[in-house]
PDB file of C-alpha atoms in Angstrom:
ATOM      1  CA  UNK A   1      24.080 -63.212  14.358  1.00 64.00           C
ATOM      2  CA  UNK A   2      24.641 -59.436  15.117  1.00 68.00           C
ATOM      3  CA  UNK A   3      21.986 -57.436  16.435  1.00 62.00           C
ATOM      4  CA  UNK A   4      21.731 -54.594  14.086  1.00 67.00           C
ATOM      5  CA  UNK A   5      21.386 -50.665  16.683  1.00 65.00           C
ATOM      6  CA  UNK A   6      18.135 -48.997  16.047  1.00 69.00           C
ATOM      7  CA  UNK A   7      18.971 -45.972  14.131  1.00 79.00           C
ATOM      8  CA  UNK A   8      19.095 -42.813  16.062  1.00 91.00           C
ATOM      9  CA  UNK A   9      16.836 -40.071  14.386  1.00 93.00           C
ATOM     10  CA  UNK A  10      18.951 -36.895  14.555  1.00 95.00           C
ATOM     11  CA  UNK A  11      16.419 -33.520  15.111  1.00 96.00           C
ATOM     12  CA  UNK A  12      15.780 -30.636  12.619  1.00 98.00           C
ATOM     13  CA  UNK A  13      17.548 -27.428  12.860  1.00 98.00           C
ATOM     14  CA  UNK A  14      14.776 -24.186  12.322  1.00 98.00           C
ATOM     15  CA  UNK A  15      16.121 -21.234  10.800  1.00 98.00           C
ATOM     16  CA  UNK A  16      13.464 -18.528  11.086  1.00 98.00           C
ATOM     17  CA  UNK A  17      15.866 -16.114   9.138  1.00 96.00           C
ATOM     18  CA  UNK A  18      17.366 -12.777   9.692  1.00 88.00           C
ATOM     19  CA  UNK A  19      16.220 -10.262  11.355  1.00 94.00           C
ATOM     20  CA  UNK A  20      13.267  -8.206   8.934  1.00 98.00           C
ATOM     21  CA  UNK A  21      12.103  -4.824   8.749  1.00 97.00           C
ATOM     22  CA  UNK A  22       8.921  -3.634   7.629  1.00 97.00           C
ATOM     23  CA  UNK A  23       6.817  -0.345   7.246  1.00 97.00           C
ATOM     24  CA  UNK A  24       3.239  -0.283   9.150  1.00 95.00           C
ATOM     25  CA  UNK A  25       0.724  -1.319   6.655  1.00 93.00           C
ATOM     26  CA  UNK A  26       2.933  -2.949   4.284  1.00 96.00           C
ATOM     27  CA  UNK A  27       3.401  -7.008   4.280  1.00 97.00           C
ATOM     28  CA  UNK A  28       7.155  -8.529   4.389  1.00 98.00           C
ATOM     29  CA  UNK A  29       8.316 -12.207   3.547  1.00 98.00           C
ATOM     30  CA  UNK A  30       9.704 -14.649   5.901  1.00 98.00           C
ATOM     31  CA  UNK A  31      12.206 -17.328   4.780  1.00 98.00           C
ATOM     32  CA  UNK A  32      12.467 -21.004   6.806  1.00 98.00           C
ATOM     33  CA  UNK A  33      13.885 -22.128   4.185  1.00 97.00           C
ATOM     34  CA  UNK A  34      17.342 -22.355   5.200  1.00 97.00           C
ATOM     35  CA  UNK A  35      15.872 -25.197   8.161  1.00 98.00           C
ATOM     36  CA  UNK A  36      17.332 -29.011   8.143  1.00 97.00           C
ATOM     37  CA  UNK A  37      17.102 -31.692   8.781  1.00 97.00           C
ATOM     38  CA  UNK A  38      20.358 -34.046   8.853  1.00 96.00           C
ATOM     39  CA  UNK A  39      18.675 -37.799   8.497  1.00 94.00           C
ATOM     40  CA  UNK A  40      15.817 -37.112   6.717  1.00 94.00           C
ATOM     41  CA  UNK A  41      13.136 -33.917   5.804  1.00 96.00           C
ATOM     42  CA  UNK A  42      11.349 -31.472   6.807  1.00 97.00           C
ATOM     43  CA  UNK A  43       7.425 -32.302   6.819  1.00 98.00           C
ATOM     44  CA  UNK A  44       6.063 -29.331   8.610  1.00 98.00           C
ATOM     45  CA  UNK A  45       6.712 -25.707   9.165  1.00 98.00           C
ATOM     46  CA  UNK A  46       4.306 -23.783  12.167  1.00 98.00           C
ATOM     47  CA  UNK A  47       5.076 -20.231  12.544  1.00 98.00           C
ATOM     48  CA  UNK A  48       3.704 -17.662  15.860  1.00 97.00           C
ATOM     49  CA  UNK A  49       1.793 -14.508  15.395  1.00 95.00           C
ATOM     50  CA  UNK A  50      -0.889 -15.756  13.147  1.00 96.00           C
ATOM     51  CA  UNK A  51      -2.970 -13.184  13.062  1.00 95.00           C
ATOM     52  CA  UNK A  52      -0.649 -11.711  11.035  1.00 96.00           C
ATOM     53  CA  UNK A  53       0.519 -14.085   8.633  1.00 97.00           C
ATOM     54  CA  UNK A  54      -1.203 -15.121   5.470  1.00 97.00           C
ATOM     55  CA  UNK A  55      -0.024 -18.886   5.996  1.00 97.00           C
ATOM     56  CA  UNK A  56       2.082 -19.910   9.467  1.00 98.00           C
ATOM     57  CA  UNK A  57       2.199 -23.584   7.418  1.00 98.00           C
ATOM     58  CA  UNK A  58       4.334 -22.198   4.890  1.00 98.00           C
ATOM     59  CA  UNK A  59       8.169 -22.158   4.749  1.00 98.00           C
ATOM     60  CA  UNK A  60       7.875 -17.806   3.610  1.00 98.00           C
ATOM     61  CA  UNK A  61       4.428 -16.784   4.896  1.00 98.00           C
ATOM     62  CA  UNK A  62       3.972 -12.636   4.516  1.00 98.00           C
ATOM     63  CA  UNK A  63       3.630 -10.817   7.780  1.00 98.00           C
ATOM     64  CA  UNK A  64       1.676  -8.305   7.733  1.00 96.00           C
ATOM     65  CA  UNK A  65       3.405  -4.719   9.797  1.00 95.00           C
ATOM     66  CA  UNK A  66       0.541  -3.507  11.881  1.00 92.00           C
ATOM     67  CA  UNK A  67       1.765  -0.964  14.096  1.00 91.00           C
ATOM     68  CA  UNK A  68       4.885   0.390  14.703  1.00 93.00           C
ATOM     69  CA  UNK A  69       7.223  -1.924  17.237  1.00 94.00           C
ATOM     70  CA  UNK A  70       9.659  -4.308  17.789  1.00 96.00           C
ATOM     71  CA  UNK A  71       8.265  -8.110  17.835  1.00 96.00           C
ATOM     72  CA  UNK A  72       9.689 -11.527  17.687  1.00 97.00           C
ATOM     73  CA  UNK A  73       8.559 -14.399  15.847  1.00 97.00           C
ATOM     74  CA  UNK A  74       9.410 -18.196  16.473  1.00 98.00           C
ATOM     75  CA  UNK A  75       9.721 -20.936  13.702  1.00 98.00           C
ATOM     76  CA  UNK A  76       9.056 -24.711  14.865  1.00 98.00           C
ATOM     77  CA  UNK A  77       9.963 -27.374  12.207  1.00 98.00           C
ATOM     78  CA  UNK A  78       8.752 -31.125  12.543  1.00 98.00           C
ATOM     79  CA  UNK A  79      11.342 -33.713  10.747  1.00 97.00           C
ATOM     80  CA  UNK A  80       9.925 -36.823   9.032  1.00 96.00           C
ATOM     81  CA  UNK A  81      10.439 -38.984  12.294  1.00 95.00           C
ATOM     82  CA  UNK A  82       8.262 -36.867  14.686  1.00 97.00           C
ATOM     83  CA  UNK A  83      11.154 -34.273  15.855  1.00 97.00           C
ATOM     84  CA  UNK A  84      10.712 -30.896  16.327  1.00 98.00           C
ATOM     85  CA  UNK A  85      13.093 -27.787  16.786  1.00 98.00           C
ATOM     86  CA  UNK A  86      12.549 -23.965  17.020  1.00 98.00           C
ATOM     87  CA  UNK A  87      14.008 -20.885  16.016  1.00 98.00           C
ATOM     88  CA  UNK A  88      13.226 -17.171  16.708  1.00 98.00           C
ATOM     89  CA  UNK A  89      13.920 -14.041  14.316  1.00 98.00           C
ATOM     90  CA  UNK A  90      13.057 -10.491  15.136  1.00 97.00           C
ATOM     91  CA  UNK A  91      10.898  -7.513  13.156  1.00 98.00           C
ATOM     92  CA  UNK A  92      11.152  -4.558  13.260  1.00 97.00           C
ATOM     93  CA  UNK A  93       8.217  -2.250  11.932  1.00 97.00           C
ATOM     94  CA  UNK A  94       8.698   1.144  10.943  1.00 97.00           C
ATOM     95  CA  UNK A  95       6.666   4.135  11.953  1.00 97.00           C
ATOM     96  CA  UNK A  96       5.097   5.838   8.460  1.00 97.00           C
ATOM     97  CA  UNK A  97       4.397   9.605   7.986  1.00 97.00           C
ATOM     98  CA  UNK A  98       0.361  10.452   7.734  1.00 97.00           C
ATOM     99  CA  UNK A  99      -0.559  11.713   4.410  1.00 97.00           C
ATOM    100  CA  UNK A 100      -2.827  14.787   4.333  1.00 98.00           C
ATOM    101  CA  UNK A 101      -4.946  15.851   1.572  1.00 98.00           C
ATOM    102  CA  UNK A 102      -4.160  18.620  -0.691  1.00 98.00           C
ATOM    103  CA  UNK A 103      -5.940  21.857   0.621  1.00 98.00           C
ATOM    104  CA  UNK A 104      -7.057  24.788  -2.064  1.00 98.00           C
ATOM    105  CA  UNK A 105      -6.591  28.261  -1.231  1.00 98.00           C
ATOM    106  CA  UNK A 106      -9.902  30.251  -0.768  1.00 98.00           C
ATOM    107  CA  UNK A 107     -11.280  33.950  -0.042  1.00 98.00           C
ATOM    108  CA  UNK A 108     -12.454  35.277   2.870  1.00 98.00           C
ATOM    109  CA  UNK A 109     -13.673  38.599   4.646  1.00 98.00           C
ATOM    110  CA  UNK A 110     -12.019  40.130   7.795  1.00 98.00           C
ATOM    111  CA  UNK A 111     -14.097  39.774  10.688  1.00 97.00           C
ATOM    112  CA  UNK A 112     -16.337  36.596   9.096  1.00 97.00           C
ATOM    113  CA  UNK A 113     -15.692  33.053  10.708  1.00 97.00           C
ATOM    114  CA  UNK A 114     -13.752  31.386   7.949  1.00 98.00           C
ATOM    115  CA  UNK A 115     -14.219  27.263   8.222  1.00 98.00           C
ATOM    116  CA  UNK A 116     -12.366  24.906   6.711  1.00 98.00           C
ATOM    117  CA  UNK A 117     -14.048  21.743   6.446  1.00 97.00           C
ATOM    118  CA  UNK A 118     -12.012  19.847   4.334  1.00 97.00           C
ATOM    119  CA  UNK A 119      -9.189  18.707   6.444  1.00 98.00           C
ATOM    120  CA  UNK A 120      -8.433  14.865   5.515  1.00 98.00           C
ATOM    121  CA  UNK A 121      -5.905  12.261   6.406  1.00 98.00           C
ATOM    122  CA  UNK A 122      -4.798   8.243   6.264  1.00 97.00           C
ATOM    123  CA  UNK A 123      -2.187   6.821   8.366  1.00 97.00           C
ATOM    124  CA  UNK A 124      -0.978   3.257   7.148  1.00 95.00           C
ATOM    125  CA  UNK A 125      -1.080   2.557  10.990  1.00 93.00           C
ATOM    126  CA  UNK A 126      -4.060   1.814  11.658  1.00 92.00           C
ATOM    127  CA  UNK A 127      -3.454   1.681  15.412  1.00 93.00           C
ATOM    128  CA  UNK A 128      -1.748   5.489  15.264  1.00 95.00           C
ATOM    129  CA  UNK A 129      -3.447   8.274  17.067  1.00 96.00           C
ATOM    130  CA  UNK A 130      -3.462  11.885  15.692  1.00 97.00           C
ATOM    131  CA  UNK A 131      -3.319  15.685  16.609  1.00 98.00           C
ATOM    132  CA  UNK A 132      -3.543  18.358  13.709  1.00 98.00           C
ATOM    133  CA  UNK A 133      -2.860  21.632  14.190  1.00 98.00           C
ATOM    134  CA  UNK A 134      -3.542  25.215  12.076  1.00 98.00           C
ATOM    135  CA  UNK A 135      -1.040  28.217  12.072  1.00 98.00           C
ATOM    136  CA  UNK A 136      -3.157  30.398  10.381  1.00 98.00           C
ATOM    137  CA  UNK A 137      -0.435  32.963   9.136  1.00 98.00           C
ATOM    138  CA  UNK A 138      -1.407  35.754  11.184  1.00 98.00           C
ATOM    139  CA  UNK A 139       0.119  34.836  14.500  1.00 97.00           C
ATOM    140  CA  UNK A 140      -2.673  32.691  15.604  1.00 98.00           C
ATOM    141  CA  UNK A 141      -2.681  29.054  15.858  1.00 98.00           C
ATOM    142  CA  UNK A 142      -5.322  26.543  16.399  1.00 98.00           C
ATOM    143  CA  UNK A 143      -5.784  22.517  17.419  1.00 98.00           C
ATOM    144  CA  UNK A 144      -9.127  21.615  16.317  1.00 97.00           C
ATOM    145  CA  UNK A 145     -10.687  18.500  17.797  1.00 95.00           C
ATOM    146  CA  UNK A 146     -10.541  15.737  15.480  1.00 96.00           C
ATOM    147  CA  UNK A 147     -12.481  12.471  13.877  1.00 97.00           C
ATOM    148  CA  UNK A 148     -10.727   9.377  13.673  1.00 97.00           C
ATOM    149  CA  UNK A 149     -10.773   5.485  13.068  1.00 96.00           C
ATOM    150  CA  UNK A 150      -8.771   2.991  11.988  1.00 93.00           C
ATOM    151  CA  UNK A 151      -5.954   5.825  11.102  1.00 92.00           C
ATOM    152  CA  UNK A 152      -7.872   7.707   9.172  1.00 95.00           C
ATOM    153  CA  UNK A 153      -9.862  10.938  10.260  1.00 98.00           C
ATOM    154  CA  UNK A 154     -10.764  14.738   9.554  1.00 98.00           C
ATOM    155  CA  UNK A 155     -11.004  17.406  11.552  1.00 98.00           C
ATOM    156  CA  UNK A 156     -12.973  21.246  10.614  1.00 98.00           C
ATOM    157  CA  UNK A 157     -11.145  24.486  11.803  1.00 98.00           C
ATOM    158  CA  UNK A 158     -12.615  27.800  11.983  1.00 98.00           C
ATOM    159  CA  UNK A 159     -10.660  31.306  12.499  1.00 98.00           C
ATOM    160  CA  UNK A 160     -11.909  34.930  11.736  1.00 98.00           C
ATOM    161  CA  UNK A 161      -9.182  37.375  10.648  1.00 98.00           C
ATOM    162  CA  UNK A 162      -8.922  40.987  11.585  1.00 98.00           C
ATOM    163  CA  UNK A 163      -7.012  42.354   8.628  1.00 97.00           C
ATOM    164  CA  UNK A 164      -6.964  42.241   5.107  1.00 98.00           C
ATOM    165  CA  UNK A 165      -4.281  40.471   3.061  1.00 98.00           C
ATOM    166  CA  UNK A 166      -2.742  37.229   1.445  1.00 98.00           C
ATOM    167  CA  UNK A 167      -1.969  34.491   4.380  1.00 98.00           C
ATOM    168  CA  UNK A 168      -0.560  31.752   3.908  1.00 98.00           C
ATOM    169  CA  UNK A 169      -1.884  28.828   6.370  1.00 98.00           C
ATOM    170  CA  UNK A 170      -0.167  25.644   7.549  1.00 98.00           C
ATOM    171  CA  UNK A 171      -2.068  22.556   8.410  1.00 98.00           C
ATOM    172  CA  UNK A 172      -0.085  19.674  10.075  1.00 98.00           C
ATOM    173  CA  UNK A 173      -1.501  15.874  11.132  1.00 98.00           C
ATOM    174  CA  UNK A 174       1.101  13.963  13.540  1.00 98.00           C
ATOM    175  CA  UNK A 175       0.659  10.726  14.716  1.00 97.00           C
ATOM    176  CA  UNK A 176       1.601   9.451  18.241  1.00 95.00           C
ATOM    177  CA  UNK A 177       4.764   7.625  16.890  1.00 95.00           C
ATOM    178  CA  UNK A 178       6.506  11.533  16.010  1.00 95.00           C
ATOM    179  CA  UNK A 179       5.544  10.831  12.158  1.00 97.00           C
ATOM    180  CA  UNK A 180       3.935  14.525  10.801  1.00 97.00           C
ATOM    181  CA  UNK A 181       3.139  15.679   7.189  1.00 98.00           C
ATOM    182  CA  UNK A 182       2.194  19.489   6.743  1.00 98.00           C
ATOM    183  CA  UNK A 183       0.340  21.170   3.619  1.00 98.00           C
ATOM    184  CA  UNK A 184      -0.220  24.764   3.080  1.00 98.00           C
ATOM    185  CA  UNK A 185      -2.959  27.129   1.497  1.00 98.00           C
ATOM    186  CA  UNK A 186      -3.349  30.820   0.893  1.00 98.00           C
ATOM    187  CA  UNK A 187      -6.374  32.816   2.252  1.00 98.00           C
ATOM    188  CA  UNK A 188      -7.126  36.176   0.512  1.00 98.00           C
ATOM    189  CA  UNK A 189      -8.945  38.110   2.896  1.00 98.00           C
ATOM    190  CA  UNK A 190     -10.482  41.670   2.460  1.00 98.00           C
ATOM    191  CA  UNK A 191     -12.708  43.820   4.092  1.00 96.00           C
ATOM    192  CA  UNK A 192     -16.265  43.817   3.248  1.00 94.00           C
ATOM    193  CA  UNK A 193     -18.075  45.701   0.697  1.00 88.00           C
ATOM    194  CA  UNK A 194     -19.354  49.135   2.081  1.00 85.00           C
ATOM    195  CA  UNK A 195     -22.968  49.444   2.879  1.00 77.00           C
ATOM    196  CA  UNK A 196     -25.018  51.245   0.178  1.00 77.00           C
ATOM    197  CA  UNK A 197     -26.054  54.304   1.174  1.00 73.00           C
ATOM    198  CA  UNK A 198     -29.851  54.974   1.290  1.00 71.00           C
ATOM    199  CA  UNK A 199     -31.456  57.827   0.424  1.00 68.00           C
ATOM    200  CA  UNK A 200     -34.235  59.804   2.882  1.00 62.00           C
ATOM    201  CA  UNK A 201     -37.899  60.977   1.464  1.00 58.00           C
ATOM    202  CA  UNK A 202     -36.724  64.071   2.550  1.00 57.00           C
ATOM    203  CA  UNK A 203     -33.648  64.352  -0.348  1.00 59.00           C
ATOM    204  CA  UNK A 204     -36.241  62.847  -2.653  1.00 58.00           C
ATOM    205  CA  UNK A 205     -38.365  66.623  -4.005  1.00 54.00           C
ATOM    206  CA  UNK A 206     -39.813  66.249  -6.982  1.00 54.00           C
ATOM    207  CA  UNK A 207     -38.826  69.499  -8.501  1.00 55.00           C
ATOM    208  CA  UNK A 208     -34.978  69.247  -8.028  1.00 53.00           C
ATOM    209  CA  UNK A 209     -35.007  72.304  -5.457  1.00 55.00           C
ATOM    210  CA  UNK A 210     -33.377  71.979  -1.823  1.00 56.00           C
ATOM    211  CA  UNK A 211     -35.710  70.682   0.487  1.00 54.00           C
ATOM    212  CA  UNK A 212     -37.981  73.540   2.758  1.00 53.00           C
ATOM    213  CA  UNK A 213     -38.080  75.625  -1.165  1.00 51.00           C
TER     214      UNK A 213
END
């Protein structure tokens, strides 16, 4: 009789998808879905970069957009017989603007140190480095030294102004990526109340006349 061929297995085909875009901080899903297999199915899915995925097993894991770049992810699919194939798909994630807390307006004196201790911000990327500057509406401009971690930080600046008046101050956090957010306040300064004036023993007389009478 006829000796039947041993059946050839025929090897999956990964799709890893598109490419993706994502924003730092925020999570995007991946689709392997659209992977084959001609003779058969598709037992396994193993995805790179897991550090940043929630599941590399799954078919549409979430990655999760760290810091701004440009990476590339690979997709390796095992078919029911033992074959493998793999497929690579690029992300790109996006750069995000700091936020900066709202700052109130305040008072002040001319010639007193005003500080302003409440400077606050959160960067979605975490990796991001920051610089904030302080025009202070009077010609002068400041970069105080910051605090930071993780993306977030504060920083205190400090400026004493030589002339009354309404000034209207502009505080700006920017990242390292070009990403900036500014908010503004208004500092009412005036001078400072006069000195009372003190009165001598010598204006003092106990009978109302002019002193030497």
């Amino acid at each position: 009789p006829p000796v039947e061929a041993a059946a050839v297995n025929i090897p999956p085909v990964a799709d890893a998808g598109k490419k993706y875009k994502v924003d730092e901080g925020a999570k995007v899903k991946l689709d392997g879905t659209a992977s084959i297999d001609p003779d058969g199915e598709i037992v396994a899915y193993e995805w790179t970069r897991k550090k940043r995925l929630n599941d590399p097993t799954k078919a549409r894991p979430r990655f999760e957009g760290i810091d701004d770049d440009k990476v590339q992810i690979e997709l390796t699919v095992t078919d029911d017989d033992g074959a493998e194939h793999t497929a690579s798909a690029s992300i790109r994630i996006l750069n995000v603007d700091p936020s900066l807390e709202a700052l109130p307006d305040r008072d002040a004196v001319t010639g007193v140190r005003l500080v302003v201790d409440d400077i606050r911000f959160t960067d979605a990327g975490v990796k991001d480095t920051h610089t904030v500057s302080v025009d202070w509406g009077d010609g002068t401009k400041t970069r105080p030294e910051i605090s930071e971690e993780k993306g977030s930080g504060s920083a205190i600046a400090a400026h004493a102004y030589a002339d009354p008046g309404e000034f209207t101050v502009v505080v700006t956090v920017a990242d390292d990526d070009g990403g900036k957010t500014a908010r503004k306040f208004v500092v009412s300064v005036k001078r400072p109340d006069p000195a009372p004036i003190t009165r001598s023993a010598a204006d003092d007389s106990t009978d109302g006349s002019p002193p030497g009478q």
